[in-house]
Structures are given as structure tokens and as C-alpha cells.
Coordinates of C-alpha atoms in Angstrom, one line a residue:
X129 CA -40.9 44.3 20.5
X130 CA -38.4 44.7 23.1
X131 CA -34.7 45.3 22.4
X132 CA -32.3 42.5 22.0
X133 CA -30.6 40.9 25.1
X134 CA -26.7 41.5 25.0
X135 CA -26.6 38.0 25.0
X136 CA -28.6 37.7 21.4
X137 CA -26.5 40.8 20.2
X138 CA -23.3 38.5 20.9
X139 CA -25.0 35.4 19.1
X140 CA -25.5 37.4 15.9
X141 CA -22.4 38.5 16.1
X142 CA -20.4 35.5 15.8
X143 CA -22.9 34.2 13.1
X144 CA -21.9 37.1 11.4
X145 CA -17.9 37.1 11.9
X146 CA -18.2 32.6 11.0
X147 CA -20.2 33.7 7.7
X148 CA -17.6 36.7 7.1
X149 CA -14.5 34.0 7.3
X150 CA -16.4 31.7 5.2
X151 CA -16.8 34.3 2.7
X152 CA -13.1 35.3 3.0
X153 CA -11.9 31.7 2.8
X154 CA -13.9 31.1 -0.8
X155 CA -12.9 34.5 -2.2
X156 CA -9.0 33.4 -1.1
X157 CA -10.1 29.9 -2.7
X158 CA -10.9 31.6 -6.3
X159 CA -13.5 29.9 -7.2
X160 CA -14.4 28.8 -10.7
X161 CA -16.0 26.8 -13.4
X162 CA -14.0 23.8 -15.3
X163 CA -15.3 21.5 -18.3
X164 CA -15.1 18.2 -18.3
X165 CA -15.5 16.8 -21.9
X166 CA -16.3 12.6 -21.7
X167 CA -17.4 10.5 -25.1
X168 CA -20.8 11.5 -23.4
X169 CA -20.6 14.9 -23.6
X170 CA -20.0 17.5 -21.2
X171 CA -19.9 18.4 -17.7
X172 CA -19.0 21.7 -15.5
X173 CA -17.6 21.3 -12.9
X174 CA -16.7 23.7 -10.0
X175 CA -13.4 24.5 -9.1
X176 CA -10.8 26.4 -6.7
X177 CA -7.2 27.9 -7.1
X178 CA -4.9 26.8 -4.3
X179 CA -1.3 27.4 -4.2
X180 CA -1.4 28.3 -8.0
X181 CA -2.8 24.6 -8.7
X182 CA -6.4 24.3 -9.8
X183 CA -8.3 21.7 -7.7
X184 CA -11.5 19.9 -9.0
X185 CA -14.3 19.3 -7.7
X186 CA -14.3 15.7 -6.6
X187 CA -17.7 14.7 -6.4
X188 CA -18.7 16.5 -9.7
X189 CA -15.9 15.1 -11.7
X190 CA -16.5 11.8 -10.8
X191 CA -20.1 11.6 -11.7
X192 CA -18.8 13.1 -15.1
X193 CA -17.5 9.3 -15.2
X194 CA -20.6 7.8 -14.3
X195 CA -19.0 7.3 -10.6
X196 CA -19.8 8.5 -7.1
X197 CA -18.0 9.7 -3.9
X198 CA -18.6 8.8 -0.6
X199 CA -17.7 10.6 2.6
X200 CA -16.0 8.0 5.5
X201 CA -14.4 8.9 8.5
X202 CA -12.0 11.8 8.0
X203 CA -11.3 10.9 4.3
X204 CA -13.3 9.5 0.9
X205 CA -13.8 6.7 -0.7
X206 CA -14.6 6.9 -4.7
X207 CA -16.4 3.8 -6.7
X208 CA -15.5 4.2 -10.2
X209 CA -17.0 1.1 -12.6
X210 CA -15.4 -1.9 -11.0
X211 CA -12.5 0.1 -9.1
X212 CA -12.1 2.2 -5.5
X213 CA -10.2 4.6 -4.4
X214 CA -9.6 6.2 -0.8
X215 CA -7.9 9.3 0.0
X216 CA -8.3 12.0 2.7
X217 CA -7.2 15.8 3.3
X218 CA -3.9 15.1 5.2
X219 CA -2.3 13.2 2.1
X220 CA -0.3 13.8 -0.6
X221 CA -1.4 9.8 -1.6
X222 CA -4.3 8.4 -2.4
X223 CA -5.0 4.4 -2.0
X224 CA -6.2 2.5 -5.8
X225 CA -6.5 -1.4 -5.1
X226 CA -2.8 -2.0 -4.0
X227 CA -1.6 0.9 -5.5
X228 CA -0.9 4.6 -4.1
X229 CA -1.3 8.1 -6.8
X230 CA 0.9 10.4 -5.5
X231 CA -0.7 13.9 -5.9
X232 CA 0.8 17.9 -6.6
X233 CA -0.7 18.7 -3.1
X234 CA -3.2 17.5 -0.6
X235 CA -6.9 17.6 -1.5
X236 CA -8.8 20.7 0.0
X237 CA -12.1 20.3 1.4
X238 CA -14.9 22.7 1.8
X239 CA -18.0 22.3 3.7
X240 CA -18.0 18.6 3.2
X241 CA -16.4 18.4 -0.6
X242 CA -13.0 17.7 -1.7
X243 CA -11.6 19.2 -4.2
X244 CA -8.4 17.4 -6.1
X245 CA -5.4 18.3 -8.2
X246 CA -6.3 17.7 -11.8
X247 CA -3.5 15.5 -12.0
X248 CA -5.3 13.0 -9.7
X249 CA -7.9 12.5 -12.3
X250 CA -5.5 12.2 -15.1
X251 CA -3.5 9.3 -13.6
X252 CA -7.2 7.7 -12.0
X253 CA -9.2 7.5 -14.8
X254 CA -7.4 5.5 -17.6
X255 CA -6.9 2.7 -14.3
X256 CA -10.7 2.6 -14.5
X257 CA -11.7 3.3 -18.1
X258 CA -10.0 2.7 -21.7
X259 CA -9.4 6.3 -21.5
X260 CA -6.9 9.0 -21.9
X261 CA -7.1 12.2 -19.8
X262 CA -5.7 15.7 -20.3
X263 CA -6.0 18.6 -18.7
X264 CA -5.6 22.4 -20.3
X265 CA -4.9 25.1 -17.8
X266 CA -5.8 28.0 -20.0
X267 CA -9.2 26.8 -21.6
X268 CA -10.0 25.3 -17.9
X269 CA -11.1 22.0 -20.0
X270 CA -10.4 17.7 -18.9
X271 CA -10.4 16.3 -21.6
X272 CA -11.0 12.4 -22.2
X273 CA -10.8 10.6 -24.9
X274 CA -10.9 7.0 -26.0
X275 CA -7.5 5.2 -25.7
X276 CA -5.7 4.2 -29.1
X277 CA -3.5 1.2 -28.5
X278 CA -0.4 0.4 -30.8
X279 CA -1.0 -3.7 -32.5
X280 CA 1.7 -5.6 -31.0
X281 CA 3.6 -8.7 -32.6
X282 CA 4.6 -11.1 -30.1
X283 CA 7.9 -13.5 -29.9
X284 CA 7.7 -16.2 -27.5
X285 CA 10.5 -18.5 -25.9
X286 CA 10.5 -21.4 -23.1
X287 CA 13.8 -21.9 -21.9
X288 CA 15.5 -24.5 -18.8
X289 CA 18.1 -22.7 -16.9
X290 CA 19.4 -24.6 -13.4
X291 CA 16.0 -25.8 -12.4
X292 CA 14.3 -22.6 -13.5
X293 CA 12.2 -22.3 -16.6
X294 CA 12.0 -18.8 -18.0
X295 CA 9.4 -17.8 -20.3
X296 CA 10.1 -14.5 -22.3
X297 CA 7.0 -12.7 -24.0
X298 CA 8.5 -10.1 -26.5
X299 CA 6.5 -7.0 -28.1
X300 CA 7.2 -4.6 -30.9
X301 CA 6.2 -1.9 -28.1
X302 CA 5.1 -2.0 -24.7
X303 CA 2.4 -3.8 -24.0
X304 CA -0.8 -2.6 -21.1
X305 CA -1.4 -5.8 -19.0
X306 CA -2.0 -7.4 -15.9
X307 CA -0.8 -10.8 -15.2
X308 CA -3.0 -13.5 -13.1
X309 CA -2.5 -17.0 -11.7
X310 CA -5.9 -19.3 -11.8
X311 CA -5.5 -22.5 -11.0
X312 CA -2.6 -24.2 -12.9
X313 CA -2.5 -21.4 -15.4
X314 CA -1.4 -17.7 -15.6
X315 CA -3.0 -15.6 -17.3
X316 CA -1.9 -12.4 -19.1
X317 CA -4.9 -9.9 -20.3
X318 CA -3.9 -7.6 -22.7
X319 CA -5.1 -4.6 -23.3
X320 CA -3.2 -3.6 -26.6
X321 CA -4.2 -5.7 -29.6
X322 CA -1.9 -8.6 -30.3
X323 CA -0.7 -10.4 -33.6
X324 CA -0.5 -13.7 -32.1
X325 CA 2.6 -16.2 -33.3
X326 CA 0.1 -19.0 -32.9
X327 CA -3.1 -20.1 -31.2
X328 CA -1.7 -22.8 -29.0
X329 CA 1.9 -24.6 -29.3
X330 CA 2.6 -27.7 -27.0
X331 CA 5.9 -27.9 -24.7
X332 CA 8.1 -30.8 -23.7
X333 CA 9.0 -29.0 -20.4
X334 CA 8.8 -30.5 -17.1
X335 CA 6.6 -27.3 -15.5
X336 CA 4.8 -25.8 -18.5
X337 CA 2.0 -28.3 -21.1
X338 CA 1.1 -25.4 -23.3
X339 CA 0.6 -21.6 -24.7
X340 CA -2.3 -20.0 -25.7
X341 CA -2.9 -16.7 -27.5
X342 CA -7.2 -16.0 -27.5
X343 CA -8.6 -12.7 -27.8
X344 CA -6.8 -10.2 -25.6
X345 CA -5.0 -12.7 -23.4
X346 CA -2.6 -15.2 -23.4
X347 CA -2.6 -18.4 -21.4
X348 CA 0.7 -20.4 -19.6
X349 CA -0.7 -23.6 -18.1
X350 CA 1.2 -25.8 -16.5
X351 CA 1.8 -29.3 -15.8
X352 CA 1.2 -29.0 -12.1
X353 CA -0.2 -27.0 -9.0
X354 CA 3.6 -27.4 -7.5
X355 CA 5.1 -24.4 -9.7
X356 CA 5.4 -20.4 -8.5
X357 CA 6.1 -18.1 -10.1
X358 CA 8.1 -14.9 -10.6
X359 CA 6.8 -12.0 -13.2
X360 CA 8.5 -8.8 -14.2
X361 CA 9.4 -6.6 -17.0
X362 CA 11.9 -5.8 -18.9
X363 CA 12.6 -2.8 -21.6
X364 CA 13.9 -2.0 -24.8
X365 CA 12.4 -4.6 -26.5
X366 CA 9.7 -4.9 -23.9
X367 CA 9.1 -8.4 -22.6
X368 CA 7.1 -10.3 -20.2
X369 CA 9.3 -12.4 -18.4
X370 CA 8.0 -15.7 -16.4
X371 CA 10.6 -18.0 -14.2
X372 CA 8.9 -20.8 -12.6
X373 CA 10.0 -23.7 -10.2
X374 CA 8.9 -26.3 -8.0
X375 CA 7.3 -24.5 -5.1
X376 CA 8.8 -25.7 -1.4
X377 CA 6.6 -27.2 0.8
X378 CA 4.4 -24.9 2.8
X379 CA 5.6 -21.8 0.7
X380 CA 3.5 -19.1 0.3
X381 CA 1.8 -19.3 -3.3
X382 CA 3.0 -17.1 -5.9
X383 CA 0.5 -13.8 -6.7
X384 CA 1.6 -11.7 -9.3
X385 CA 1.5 -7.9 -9.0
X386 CA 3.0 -6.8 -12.5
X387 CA 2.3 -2.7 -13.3
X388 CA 2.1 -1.3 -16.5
X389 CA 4.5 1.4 -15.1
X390 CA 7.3 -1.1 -12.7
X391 CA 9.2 1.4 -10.6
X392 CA 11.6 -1.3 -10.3
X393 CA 11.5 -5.1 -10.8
X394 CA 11.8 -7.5 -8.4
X395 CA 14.1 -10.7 -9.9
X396 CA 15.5 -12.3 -7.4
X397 CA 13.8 -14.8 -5.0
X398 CA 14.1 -14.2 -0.2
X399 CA 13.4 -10.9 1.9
X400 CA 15.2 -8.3 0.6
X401 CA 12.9 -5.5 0.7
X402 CA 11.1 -4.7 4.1
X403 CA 8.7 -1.9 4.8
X404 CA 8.6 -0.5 8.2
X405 CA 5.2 1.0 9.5
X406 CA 5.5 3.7 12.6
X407 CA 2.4 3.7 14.5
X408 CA 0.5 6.7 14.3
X409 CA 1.4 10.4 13.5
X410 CA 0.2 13.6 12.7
X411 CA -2.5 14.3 14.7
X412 CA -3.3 10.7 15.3
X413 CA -1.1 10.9 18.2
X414 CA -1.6 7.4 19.1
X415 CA -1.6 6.5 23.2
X416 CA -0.2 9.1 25.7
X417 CA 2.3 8.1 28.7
X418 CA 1.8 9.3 32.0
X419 CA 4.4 11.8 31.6
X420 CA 3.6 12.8 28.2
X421 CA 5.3 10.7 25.8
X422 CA 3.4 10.3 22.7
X423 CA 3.0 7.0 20.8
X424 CA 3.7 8.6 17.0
X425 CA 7.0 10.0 18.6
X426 CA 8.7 6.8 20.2
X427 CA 7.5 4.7 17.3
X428 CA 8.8 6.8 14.7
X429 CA 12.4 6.9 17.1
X430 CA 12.4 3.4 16.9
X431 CA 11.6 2.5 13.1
X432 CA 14.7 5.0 12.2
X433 CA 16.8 3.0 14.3
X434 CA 15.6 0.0 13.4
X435 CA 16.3 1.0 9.2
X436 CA 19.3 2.0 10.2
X437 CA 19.9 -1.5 11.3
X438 CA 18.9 -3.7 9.1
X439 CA 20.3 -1.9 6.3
X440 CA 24.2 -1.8 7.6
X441 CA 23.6 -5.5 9.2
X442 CA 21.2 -7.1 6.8
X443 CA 22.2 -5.1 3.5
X444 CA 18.1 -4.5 3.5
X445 CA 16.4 -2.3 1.0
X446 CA 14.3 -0.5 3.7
X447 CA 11.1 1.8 3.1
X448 CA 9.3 3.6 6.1
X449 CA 5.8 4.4 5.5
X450 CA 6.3 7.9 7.3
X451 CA 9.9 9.7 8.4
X452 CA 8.5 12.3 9.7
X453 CA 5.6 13.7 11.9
X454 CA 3.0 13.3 9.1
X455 CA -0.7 11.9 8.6
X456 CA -0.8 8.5 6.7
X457 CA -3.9 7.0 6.9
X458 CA -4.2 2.9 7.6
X459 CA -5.0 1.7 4.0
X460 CA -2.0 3.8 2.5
X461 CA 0.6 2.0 4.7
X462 CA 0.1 -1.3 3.4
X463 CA -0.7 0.3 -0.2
X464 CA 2.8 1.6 0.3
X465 CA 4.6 -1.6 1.1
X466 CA 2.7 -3.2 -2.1
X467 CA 3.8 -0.8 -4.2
X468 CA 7.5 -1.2 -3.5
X469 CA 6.8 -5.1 -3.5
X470 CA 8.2 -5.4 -0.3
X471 CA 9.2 -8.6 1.1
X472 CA 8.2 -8.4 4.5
X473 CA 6.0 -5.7 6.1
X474 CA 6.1 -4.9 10.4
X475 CA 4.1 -2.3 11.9
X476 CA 5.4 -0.5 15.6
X477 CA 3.2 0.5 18.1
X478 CA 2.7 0.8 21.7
X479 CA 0.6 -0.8 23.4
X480 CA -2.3 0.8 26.4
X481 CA -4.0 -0.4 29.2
X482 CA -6.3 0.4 32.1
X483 CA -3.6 -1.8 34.5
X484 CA -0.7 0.7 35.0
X485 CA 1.5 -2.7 35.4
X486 CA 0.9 -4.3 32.7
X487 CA 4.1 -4.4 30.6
X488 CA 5.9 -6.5 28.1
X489 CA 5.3 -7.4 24.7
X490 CA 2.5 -8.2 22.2
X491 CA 2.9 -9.3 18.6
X492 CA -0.5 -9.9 16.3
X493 CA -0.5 -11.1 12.6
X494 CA -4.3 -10.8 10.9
X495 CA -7.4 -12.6 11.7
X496 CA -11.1 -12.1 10.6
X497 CA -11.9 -13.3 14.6
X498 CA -9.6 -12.0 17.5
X499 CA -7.8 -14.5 19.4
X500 CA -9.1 -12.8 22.7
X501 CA -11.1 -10.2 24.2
X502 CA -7.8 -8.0 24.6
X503 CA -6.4 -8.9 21.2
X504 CA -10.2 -7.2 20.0
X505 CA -9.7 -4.6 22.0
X506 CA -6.0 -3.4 21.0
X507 CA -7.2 -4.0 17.5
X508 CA -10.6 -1.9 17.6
X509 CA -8.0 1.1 19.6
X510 CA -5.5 1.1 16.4
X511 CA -8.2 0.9 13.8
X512 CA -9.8 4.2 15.5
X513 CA -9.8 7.5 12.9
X514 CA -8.3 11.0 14.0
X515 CA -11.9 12.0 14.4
X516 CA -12.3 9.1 17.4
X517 CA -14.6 6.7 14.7
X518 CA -14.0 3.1 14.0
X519 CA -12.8 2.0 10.7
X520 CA -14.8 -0.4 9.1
X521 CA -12.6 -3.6 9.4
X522 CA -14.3 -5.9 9.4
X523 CA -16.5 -5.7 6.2
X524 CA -13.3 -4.3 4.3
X525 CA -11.3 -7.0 6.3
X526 CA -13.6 -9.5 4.8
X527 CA -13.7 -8.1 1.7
X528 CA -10.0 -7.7 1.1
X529 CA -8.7 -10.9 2.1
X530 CA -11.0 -12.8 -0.6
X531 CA -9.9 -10.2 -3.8
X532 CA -6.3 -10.2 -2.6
X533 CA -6.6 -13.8 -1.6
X534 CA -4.2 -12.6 1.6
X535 CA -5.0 -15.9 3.3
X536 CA -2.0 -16.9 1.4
X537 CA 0.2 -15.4 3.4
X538 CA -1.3 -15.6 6.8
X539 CA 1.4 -18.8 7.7
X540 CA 4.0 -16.6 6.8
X541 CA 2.8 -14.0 8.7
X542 CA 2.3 -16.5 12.2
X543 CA 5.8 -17.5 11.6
X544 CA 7.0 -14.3 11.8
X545 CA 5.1 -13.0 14.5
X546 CA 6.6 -15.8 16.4
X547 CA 10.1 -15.5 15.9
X548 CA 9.6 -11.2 16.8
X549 CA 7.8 -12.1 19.9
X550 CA 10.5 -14.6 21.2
X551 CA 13.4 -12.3 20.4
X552 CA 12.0 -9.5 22.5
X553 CA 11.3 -11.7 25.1
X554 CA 14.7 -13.3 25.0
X555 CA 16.8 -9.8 24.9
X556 CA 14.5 -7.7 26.8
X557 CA 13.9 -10.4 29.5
X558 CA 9.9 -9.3 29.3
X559 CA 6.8 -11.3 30.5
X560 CA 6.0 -13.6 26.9
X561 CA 2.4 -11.6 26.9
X562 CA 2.1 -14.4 23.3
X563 CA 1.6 -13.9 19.8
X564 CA -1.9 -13.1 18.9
X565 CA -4.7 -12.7 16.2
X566 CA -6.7 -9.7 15.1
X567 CA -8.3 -7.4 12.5
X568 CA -5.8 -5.0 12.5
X569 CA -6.8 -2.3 9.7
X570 CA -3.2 -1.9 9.0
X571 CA -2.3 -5.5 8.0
X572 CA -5.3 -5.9 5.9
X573 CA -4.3 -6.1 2.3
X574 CA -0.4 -6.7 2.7
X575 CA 0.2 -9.0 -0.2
X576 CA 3.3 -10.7 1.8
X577 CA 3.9 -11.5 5.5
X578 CA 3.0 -8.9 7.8
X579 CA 3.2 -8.3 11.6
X580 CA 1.9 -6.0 13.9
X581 CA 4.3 -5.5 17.7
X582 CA 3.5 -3.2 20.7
X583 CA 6.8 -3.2 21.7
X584 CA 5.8 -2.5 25.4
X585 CA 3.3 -0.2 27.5
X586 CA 3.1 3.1 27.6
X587 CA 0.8 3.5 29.7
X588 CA 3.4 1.9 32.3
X589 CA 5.4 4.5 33.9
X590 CA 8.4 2.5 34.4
X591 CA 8.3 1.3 30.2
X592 CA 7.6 4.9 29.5
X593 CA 10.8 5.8 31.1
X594 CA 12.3 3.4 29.1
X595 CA 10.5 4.3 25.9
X596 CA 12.0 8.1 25.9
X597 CA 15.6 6.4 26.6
X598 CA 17.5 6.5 23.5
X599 CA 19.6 3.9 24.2
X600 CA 16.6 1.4 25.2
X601 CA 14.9 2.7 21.7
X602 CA 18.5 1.4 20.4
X603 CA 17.6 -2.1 22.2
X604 CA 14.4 -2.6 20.7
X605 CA 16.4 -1.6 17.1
X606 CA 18.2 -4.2 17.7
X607 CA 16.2 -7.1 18.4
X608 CA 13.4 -6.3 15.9
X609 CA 16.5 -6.2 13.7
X610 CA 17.4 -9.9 15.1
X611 CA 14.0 -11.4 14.7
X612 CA 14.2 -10.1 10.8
X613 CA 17.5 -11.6 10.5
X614 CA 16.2 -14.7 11.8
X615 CA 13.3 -14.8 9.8
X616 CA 14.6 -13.7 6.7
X617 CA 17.4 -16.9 7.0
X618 CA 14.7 -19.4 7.9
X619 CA 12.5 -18.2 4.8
X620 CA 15.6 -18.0 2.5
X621 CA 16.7 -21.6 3.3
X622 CA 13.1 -22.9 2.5
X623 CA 13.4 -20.8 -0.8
X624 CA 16.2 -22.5 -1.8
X625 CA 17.9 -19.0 -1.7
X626 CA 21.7 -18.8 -1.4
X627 CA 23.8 -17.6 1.5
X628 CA 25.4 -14.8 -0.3
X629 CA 23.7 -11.4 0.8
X630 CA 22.3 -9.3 -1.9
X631 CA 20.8 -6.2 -1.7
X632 CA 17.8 -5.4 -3.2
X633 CA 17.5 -3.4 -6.4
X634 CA 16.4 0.3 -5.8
X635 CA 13.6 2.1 -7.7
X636 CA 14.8 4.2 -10.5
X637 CA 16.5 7.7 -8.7
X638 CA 17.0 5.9 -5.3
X639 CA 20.5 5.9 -3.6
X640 CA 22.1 2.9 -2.6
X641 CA 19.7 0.6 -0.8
X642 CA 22.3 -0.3 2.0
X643 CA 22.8 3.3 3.2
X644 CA 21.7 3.9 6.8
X645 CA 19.1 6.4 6.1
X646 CA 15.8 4.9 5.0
X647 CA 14.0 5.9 2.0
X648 CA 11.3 8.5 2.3
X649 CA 7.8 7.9 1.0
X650 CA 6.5 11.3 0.3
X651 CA 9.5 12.6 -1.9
X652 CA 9.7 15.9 0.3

């Protein structure tokens, strides 16, 4: 045999050095076992230290459940009984129907396995099971148990206030629910056991026939299709409260998102609360400029301004999905907006093309079907991963807008497209490039109006220029900040809201919603 080329010596070489850093990475990792102890028995489960947190392994400690994880794209998607979840290893948050868990620290992932903060699995599991997790850092154990649930009484009252009949549901102690509308009824399943006042009691009320109390769920049916509906909570005694009034004309029906956990409660009828998406970030730059610029930067610019804005002007409560240079991956943004029950939702980007002169304006509210060839193509460029694959739109587009029955909201949605398209071609004195349709990832599952602009090109060296001006990002503030204005006085009128301006209530340890610096998402 002859002696190895210096070329084959190199080779082995960096084999060796790639399976010493391996090595090194799990030794830093600390590796070991956990138990996961289920009504079924148990499960080990391998595990790493990180940061002094123990991680899980993901894969392992969901089949413990009798559920599986998926790899897709850069992040995960886990099936557990009739739920999903997504999260990937850039995020703090992972995505749970319209919901977000925010988690100690972002998921780790080794040679294709992700490996979570036990708290991840204490807050997931009781959302798909009836039951409770622990977890005990010094015998390394999860522990699940069955869920014991306190028997409730319940009070009930059906009261006419101004046009507005308010139904309050009263517990001895707080009651796990969720809260439906079908039909001409809504529907409240309860979780707890219930000590019913009656089995079904008749009303003289002009919006509501009857109550029912069946096993674990009680029924409000109406007189009428014509009602919506507003639900929250209140504490201490806990109650289920109910106002409901003639719907306006081509009003967006009524879907109730109560949480067994409000972070705040949302009483008060009009746009008060508007989320703000900046394109992009991390290291999903977004589109480049010929001179550098990068999407995630000049969005991001802009969406400060324009918070700052419409909180001073408007009196807004205003979110932003990201304020900072950070990875939030599509379904998060609008699981973000849900969560705070926003009012309105408007995600910035820029827009790209092959034509350094195209320019202007483009504003898009969802569609299953594009409205054109370049609408499909701007759509199929924002839904793109990190890694440079597609995102499966349009089977979770699909799939989303039946559960979430988003169709609901897709009027809405045109109408504000509309009035944000004409205001930056009014003020900006830019081509009117329309208002168009597609399956923007982003927009799907926003459970209120949502918009999508590409407030110019920058791919356009002349827009560019303008883009990296501050007082042009100031411009576009400011007339984003009009069409909201405009919209939110159109939809207010048709509401039957009054002209007074109220802000919106905060979440519990927020500052005051009409500061000029916009909440954070991330808590950092």
C-alpha cells in the first residue's frame, strides 16, 4: 500500500478536528437522562444543560404524550392529540393555535433535535391534555398527573343597559373554558364541573330566547343571526361576561377568543389596539438595495416611527412584533397580534424587482388565489425561510382560514388596504401600483383586519436613497399613521362607537399605552 497523498492526510484531518468539536460541544452541552412519568407510565428521556437550565429532549418527550415532532423549514412543528404547535431555534416564542408560550430561553438543537426548556412542556401539555405538569430539578423527573377541577356553582343574570344586553355568568372559583359562537348560539364548554342553577330558563329579551346548562357547557341562543358579541372576564368573583347588540350592516362577525389566563380584557367596542409587523430581521435580512440598505433595517425605522405616531396622535395602544434586530418567524407575528387581541394588524415591507424603475407603492390583504402574477410573486418572496425554502402557504393558508373562519374579516381587511394605498399615493405623490390579493404567510390567521404594504422599492436606487433618509422614513410614519386614522374613524362610526378617544387598556405591568415608545414583545 502506498502512503497517503497529502491531500488524504488533510481530509482526515478535518474529519477529525469536525468530530473533536462535536465531541466538545456535547461534553459543554452536559448531557443527561430525565424521567418523564405520564398515567401510562414512564419514559427517559435525554437531556442537556444550557445556561444552568435543563433542556428536554423534544422529540422524546412528546412521544411520552403519545405525540410526534416534525422537522420544517428552519423550525418544528409538534401534533399533540387534536393541537399544533410551531417553534424554531431563534425564538424565545413558540406559536399554539392563536396563542404564543413564551420560553426561559431559545430551544437548542443538535444534529437535527431540539431540545426545550422544561417550562415549555409544563405550560403545553395541560392546553392539550386534562393534565397537570411539574417539573423537579433535583430528581430530574416531569411529572404529569391528571387535572382535579374544583365543582363550581353558577349565578346567572340577563340585563338591558342602553341597547346592550349584558349577560353575567358568576362561579364560586374560576372556571377553565373556552367560549364559541355557532350559529345563533354561543357556546361555553366548561371544563370544571358545574352545579347548574337550571336546565333551561326562557327570556323576554329582545336579543337572547333562552339558557341552557347540559353537561360541561352552557348554551346562549339568541333570537336572531343580527347580534355580536363581546366576551371577557372578570375576577374576584369570577364571571363570564356577555354584551350583545344588533350587529351594523356589513360588520365583521363577532369570534370570541376568551383565555383561561386574559392578560387583559378587551371591553370596549373600535380600533384601539394595533399591532405593527416590521418585515424581516435577524438573519432574514429581507431584500438588499443597491447600495446596501437592508429591508429588516428600514422597516424596523419605520414601524418605531410610525408607534410613535399613532400613539401621541391616535392615543393607540401599539405592540410591534419585533423592536429590535431579532428572528420572529411568520406564524409568531400574527400569533402575536392575537394574543394582545389587537384591533387592527399592518405588516411593512419593501418591495423588489428585476426593473430598477419600478417604484411606488403596493398594499395586499389575503387571498387563497393571487390577484396577479406579480402579486404571486411578491407573496412566494416574503413567505421564503432564512434557509431560502418556501413556506407551505397554501395548504396552511387553506387550512387556517376554515378553523379560524378568517374569511370573516377579509372585507375589513380590503377596506383597509384601500384607504393605506390611497394615502401613500396622495402624500407621497407615487404611481397608484393598486391594492392587491395574495397568500401572504404573514396575514394568515389574523383574527381581525390585516394588511400587508411595500411602502416602495428598494431595489430602486433613487427610493433607496429615500428609504435611508430619516426624515422620508418620518413621511411614510406619517401617512401610514393617516390611513389608520382614517380607518379607524370610518370603522368606529359603523360601530356605533363614540367620538371621544380612549385609549386602550394595557396588559397587567404595562406603562401607559399612549407613551411614544412601543411595547416590546420579548420582555428583554
Amino acid at each position: 500500500m502506498g502512503v497517503p497523498g497529502v491531500g488524504a492526510m488533510k481530509r482526515v484531518l478535518v474529519v477529525l478536528l469536525v468530530l473533536l468539536a462535536v465531541a466538545t460541544l456535547v461534553l459543554a452541552q452536559g448531557i443527561g437522562r430525565a424521567t418523564v412519568r405520564t398515567p401510562n407510565g414512564d419514559r427517559e428521556v435525554m437531556t442537556i444543560q444550557q445556561r444552568g437550565e435543563t433542556l428536554l429532549a423534544a422529540d422524546e418527550t412528546i412521544a411520552a404524550f403519545g405525540g410526534r415532532i416534525t422537522a420544517e423549514g428552519e423550525g418544528f412543528r409538534i401534533a399533540l392529540g387534536a393541537m399544533e404547535a410551531i417553534f424554531g431555534p431563534d425564538s424565545r416564542f413558540a406559536v399554539v393555535r392563536d396563542d404564543l408560550i413564551e420560553m426561559a430561553q431559545e430551544p437548542v438543537v443538535i444534529e437535527g433535535r431540539a431540545f426545550l426548556p422544561s417550562g415549555f412542556f409544563r405550560e403545553l401539555i395541560p392546553r392539550a391534555s386534562g393534565l397537570d405538569v411539574t417539573w423537579d430539578p433535583a430528581s430530574r423527573l416531569l411529572l404529569a398527573r391528571p387535572r382535579t377541577r374544583e365543582v363550581l356553582s353558577a349565578q346567572v343574570s340577563v340585563v338591558d343597559l342602553q341597547g346592550t344586553t349584558k349577560i353575567v355568568i358568576q362561579f364560586s372559583g374560576a372556571a377553565e373554558h373556552t367560549i364559541t359562537r355557532t350559529g345563533t348560539s354561543y357556546l361555553i364548554q366548561l371544563r370544571n364541573t358545574v352545579r347548574a342553577p337550571f336546565a333551561e330558563q326562557a327570556y323576554d329579551n329582545p336579543r337572547v330566547s333562552r339558557i341552557t346548562f347540559r353537561d360541561g357547557e352552557i348554551g346562549i341562543h339568541l333570537r336572531g343571526a343580527a347580534v355580536a358579541g363581546d366576551a371577557y372576564e372578570l375576577q374576584n368573583p369570577f364571571r363570564i361576561v356577555l354584551d350583545l347588540k344588533e350587529a351594523p350592516e356589513g360588520s365583521p362577525a363577532y369570534r370570541p377568543q376568551l383565555r383561561t389566563e386574559p392578560r387583559f380584557q378587551q371591553t370596549l367596542p373600535g380600533v384601539r389596539t394595533i399591532v405593527l409587523d416590521p418585515g424581516h430581521g435577524g438573519k432574514e435580512v429581507g431584500a438588499i438595495g443597491p447600495n446596501g440598505l437592508m429591508e429588516k433595517d428600514a422597516t424596523l425605522a419605520i414601524c418605531r416611527k410610525l408607534a410613535a405616531v399613532l400613539s401621541s396622535r391616535l392615543g393607540l395602544r401599539v405592540i410591534l412584533t419585533r423592536n429590535e434586530d431579532e428572528a420572529i418567524t411568520l406564524e409568531q407575528r400574527t400569533a402575536l397580534a392575537n394574543h394582545y387581541k389587537a384591533d387592527l394588524f399592518l405588516s411593512v415591507h419593501l418591495n423588489a424587482a428585476v426593473m430598477k424603475g419600478a417604484r411606488g407603492a403596493e398594499t395586499y390583504f389575503l387571498s387563497v388565489e393571487a390577484s396577479d402574477e406579480l402579486a404571486r410573486s411578491a407573496a412566494e418572496r416574503e413567505n421564503l425561510t432564512p434557509s431560502g425554502s418556501r413556506s407551505r402557504a397554501g395548504s396552511d393558508l387553506n387550512l387556517i382560514l376554515w378553523e379560524l373562519a378568517q374569511q370573516e374579516y377579509l372585507k375589513e381587511s380590503s377596506r383597509f388596504a384601500e384607504i393605506v394605498q390611497e394615502e401613500m399615493n396622495r402624500a407621497l405623490g407615487i404611481e397608484n401600483r393598486g391594492v392587491k390579493q395574495a397568500p401572504f404567510k404573514v396575514l394568515i390567521g389574523a383574527t381581525m383586519p390585516a394588511a400587508l404594504v411595500e411602502v416602495g422599492f428598494i431595489t430602486n436606487p433613487d427610493e433607496e436613497a429615500k428609504l435611508l433618509d430619516e426624515g422620508f422614513q418620518g413621511t411614510i410614519a406619517s401617512t401610514l399613521a393617516s390611513a389608520i386614522e382614517r380607518y379607524k374613524t370610518e370603522y368606529d362610526v359603523r360601530m356605533g362607537v363614540g367620538g371621544a378617544r380612549v385609549a386602550a387598556p394595557a396588559p397587567a405591568g404595562a406603562g401607559d399605552p399612549a407613551a411614544a415608545e412601543p411595547e416590546r414583545t420579548s420582555g428583554r
